[in-house]
Tab-separated table of C-alpha atoms and ligand atoms in Angstrom:
chain	number	residue	atom	x	y	z
A	626	MET	CA	-15.671	-24.644	-4.082
A	627	ALA	CA	-15.317	-26.320	-0.859
A	628	ASP	CA	-14.678	-29.664	-2.263
A	629	CYS	CA	-12.125	-28.961	-5.305
A	630	LEU	CA	-8.832	-29.770	-5.261
A	631	PHE	CA	-7.541	-26.678	-6.802
A	632	CYS	CA	-9.733	-24.491	-5.284
A	633	ARG	CA	-8.041	-25.741	-2.201
A	634	ILE	CA	-4.469	-25.257	-3.453
A	635	VAL	CA	-5.469	-21.312	-4.331
A	636	ALA	CA	-7.170	-21.103	-0.511
A	637	GLY	CA	-3.332	-22.829	0.732
A	638	GLU	CA	-5.230	-25.570	2.380
A	639	ILE	CA	-3.211	-28.057	0.428
A	640	PRO	CA	0.717	-27.329	-0.538
A	641	ALA	CA	1.837	-26.510	-3.937
A	642	ALA	CA	5.297	-25.691	-5.589
A	643	ILE	CA	3.798	-22.036	-6.370
A	644	VAL	CA	5.343	-20.511	-9.542
A	645	LYS	CA	3.566	-17.047	-10.057
A	646	ARG	CA	0.264	-15.520	-8.904
A	647	SER	CA	-2.085	-13.012	-9.919
A	648	ASP	CA	-4.971	-11.427	-8.785
A	649	ALA	CA	-7.088	-14.036	-11.453
A	650	ALA	CA	-4.604	-16.710	-11.566
A	651	LEU	CA	-2.234	-19.304	-9.932
A	652	ALA	CA	0.865	-21.539	-11.343
A	653	PHE	CA	2.185	-24.002	-9.765
A	654	ARG	CA	3.848	-27.486	-10.532
A	655	ASP	CA	2.110	-30.194	-11.867
A	656	ILE	CA	2.624	-32.925	-9.205
A	657	ASP	CA	2.878	-35.702	-12.264
A	658	ALA	CA	5.287	-33.685	-14.275
A	659	LYS	CA	5.440	-35.202	-17.994
A	660	ALA	CA	8.195	-32.657	-19.004
A	661	PRO	CA	10.758	-30.838	-17.244
A	662	VAL	CA	8.611	-27.863	-16.783
A	663	HIS	CA	5.422	-28.482	-16.512
A	664	LEU	CA	2.989	-26.249	-14.619
A	665	LEU	CA	-0.595	-25.589	-14.235
A	666	VAL	CA	-2.252	-22.387	-14.781
A	667	ILE	CA	-5.678	-22.283	-13.283
A	668	PRO	CA	-8.078	-19.004	-12.429
A	669	THR	CA	-8.307	-18.465	-8.756
A	670	LYS	CA	-12.144	-18.425	-9.216
A	671	HIS	CA	-13.593	-21.919	-9.491
A	672	VAL	CA	-14.406	-22.384	-13.461
A	673	ALA	CA	-14.754	-26.294	-14.049
A	674	ALA	CA	-13.568	-26.482	-17.453
A	675	VAL	CA	-12.900	-24.100	-20.623
A	676	ARG	CA	-16.519	-24.837	-22.117
A	677	ASP	CA	-17.716	-23.439	-19.150
A	678	ALA	CA	-15.982	-20.279	-19.366
A	679	LYS	CA	-18.619	-18.111	-21.256
A	680	GLY	CA	-19.306	-14.803	-22.000
A	681	ALA	CA	-17.585	-11.619	-21.673
A	682	ASP	CA	-16.382	-12.353	-18.482
A	683	GLY	CA	-15.135	-16.122	-20.126
A	684	GLU	CA	-13.479	-14.810	-22.668
A	685	ARG	CA	-11.625	-11.904	-20.749
A	686	LEU	CA	-10.820	-14.847	-18.427
A	687	LEU	CA	-9.176	-17.305	-21.427
A	688	GLY	CA	-7.268	-14.513	-22.488
A	689	ARG	CA	-5.868	-13.625	-19.307
A	690	LEU	CA	-4.768	-16.982	-18.699
A	691	LEU	CA	-3.477	-17.522	-22.021
A	692	ALA	CA	-1.159	-14.242	-21.722
A	693	PHE	CA	-0.359	-15.489	-18.156
A	694	ALA	CA	0.852	-18.935	-18.983
A	695	ALA	CA	2.983	-17.416	-22.246
A	696	GLU	CA	4.321	-14.659	-19.598
A	697	ILE	CA	5.525	-17.783	-17.504
A	698	ALA	CA	6.966	-19.703	-20.129
A	699	ALA	CA	9.071	-16.665	-21.219
A	700	GLU	CA	10.282	-16.598	-17.155
A	701	GLN	CA	10.782	-20.435	-17.823
A	702	GLY	CA	12.958	-19.248	-20.607
A	703	LEU	CA	11.166	-21.737	-22.741
A	704	ASP	CA	10.654	-18.892	-25.521
A	705	ARG	CA	13.692	-19.988	-27.757
A	706	ASP	CA	12.886	-23.615	-27.695
A	707	GLY	CA	9.310	-23.674	-27.939
A	708	TYR	CA	6.874	-24.964	-25.421
A	709	ARG	CA	3.120	-26.495	-25.464
A	710	ILE	CA	-0.036	-25.318	-23.394
A	711	VAL	CA	-3.072	-27.550	-23.793
A	712	THR	CA	-6.169	-27.845	-21.599
A	713	ASN	CA	-8.168	-30.923	-20.844
A	714	THR	CA	-12.077	-30.701	-20.999
A	715	GLY	CA	-14.281	-33.865	-20.131
A	716	ARG	CA	-13.556	-37.378	-19.964
A	717	ASN	CA	-12.675	-37.822	-23.770
A	718	ALA	CA	-9.516	-35.624	-23.062
A	719	GLY	CA	-8.935	-37.357	-19.666
A	720	GLN	CA	-9.405	-34.185	-17.699
A	721	SER	CA	-9.347	-35.675	-13.830
A	722	VAL	CA	-9.704	-32.452	-12.184
A	723	ASP	CA	-12.753	-30.515	-12.676
A	724	HIS	CA	-11.386	-27.027	-12.164
A	725	LEU	CA	-10.076	-25.410	-15.015
A	726	HIS	CA	-6.143	-25.476	-15.732
A	727	LEU	CA	-3.771	-24.949	-18.440
A	728	HIS	CA	-0.436	-27.173	-19.054
A	729	LEU	CA	2.191	-25.614	-19.569
A	730	LEU	CA	4.726	-28.055	-21.124
A	731	GLY	CA	8.596	-27.291	-22.113
A	732	GLY	CA	12.158	-28.403	-21.296
A	733	ARG	CA	12.495	-31.107	-24.163
A	734	LYS	CA	11.014	-31.849	-27.497
A	735	LEU	CA	7.167	-33.106	-27.350
A	736	THR	CA	5.590	-35.268	-29.671
A	737	TRP	CA	2.638	-34.860	-31.841
A	738	PRO	CA	-0.005	-35.959	-32.184
A	739	PRO	CA	-0.806	-36.405	-27.840
A	740	GLY	CA	-2.393	-39.645	-27.540
B	1212	DGP	P1	-6.022	-33.008	-16.013
B	1212	DGP	O1	-5.956	-34.735	-16.308
B	1212	DGP	O2	-6.087	-32.684	-17.390
B	1212	DGP	O3	-6.994	-33.147	-15.328
B	1212	DGP	O4	-4.707	-32.318	-15.390
B	1212	DGP	C1	-4.864	-32.716	-14.058
B	1212	DGP	C2	-3.425	-32.641	-13.183
B	1212	DGP	O5	-3.667	-32.185	-12.350
B	1212	DGP	C3	-2.617	-33.932	-13.533
B	1212	DGP	O6	-1.333	-33.796	-14.517
B	1212	DGP	C4	-1.843	-33.833	-12.340
B	1212	DGP	C5	-2.237	-32.965	-11.368
B	1212	DGP	N1	-2.763	-32.741	-9.955
B	1212	DGP	C6	-3.191	-33.653	-9.390
B	1212	DGP	N2	-3.469	-33.533	-8.085
B	1212	DGP	C7	-2.442	-32.390	-7.862
B	1212	DGP	C8	-2.230	-32.027	-6.678
B	1212	DGP	O7	-2.715	-32.363	-5.583
B	1212	DGP	N3	-1.079	-31.213	-6.713
B	1212	DGP	C9	-0.588	-30.758	-8.013
B	1212	DGP	N4	0.236	-29.759	-7.912
B	1212	DGP	N5	-0.895	-31.089	-9.379
B	1212	DGP	C10	-1.886	-32.231	-8.915
C-alpha cells in the first residue's frame, strides 16, 4: 500500500534497522524501543491488523509470523530468560500503524498486566 509506513519500510523507501527477513516477513528494530530488545515482525504483504488475517491464508500467515518471531527471539538470546510477543489491534489497544505487526520484547523483566 503506497501510503503505509511499514509497506514503505518493506520496499526500502524508509530506512530501518533490519534484523531478519524471509519471503513472507520482515523484522526490524522499533524506533521507540521499550526494552533492550524490541523488534517489530511484520508481513511483507499488507494486512492491516490481526483481525484482517482471515481464512486459510490468514492462518498460515499468522503461524509463519509467530514462528519467525520465536526463531528471532532464540537468535537474540532471549530463550533462557524469556520474552513477550504482543500485537495491538485497533484503537483500544493503541495500534498506531495500520500494518499488522508483532512486537517482540525482551532483555529485561517485563511487568504484567500491560496498561
Ligand atoms: P503500535 O503502537 O502497536 O501500532 O506499534 C507501532 C510501533 O511502530 C511503535 O512501537 C513505534 C514503531 N514505529 C513507528 N514508526 C516507525 C518507523 O518509522 N520506524 C520504526 N522502526 N518503527 C516505527
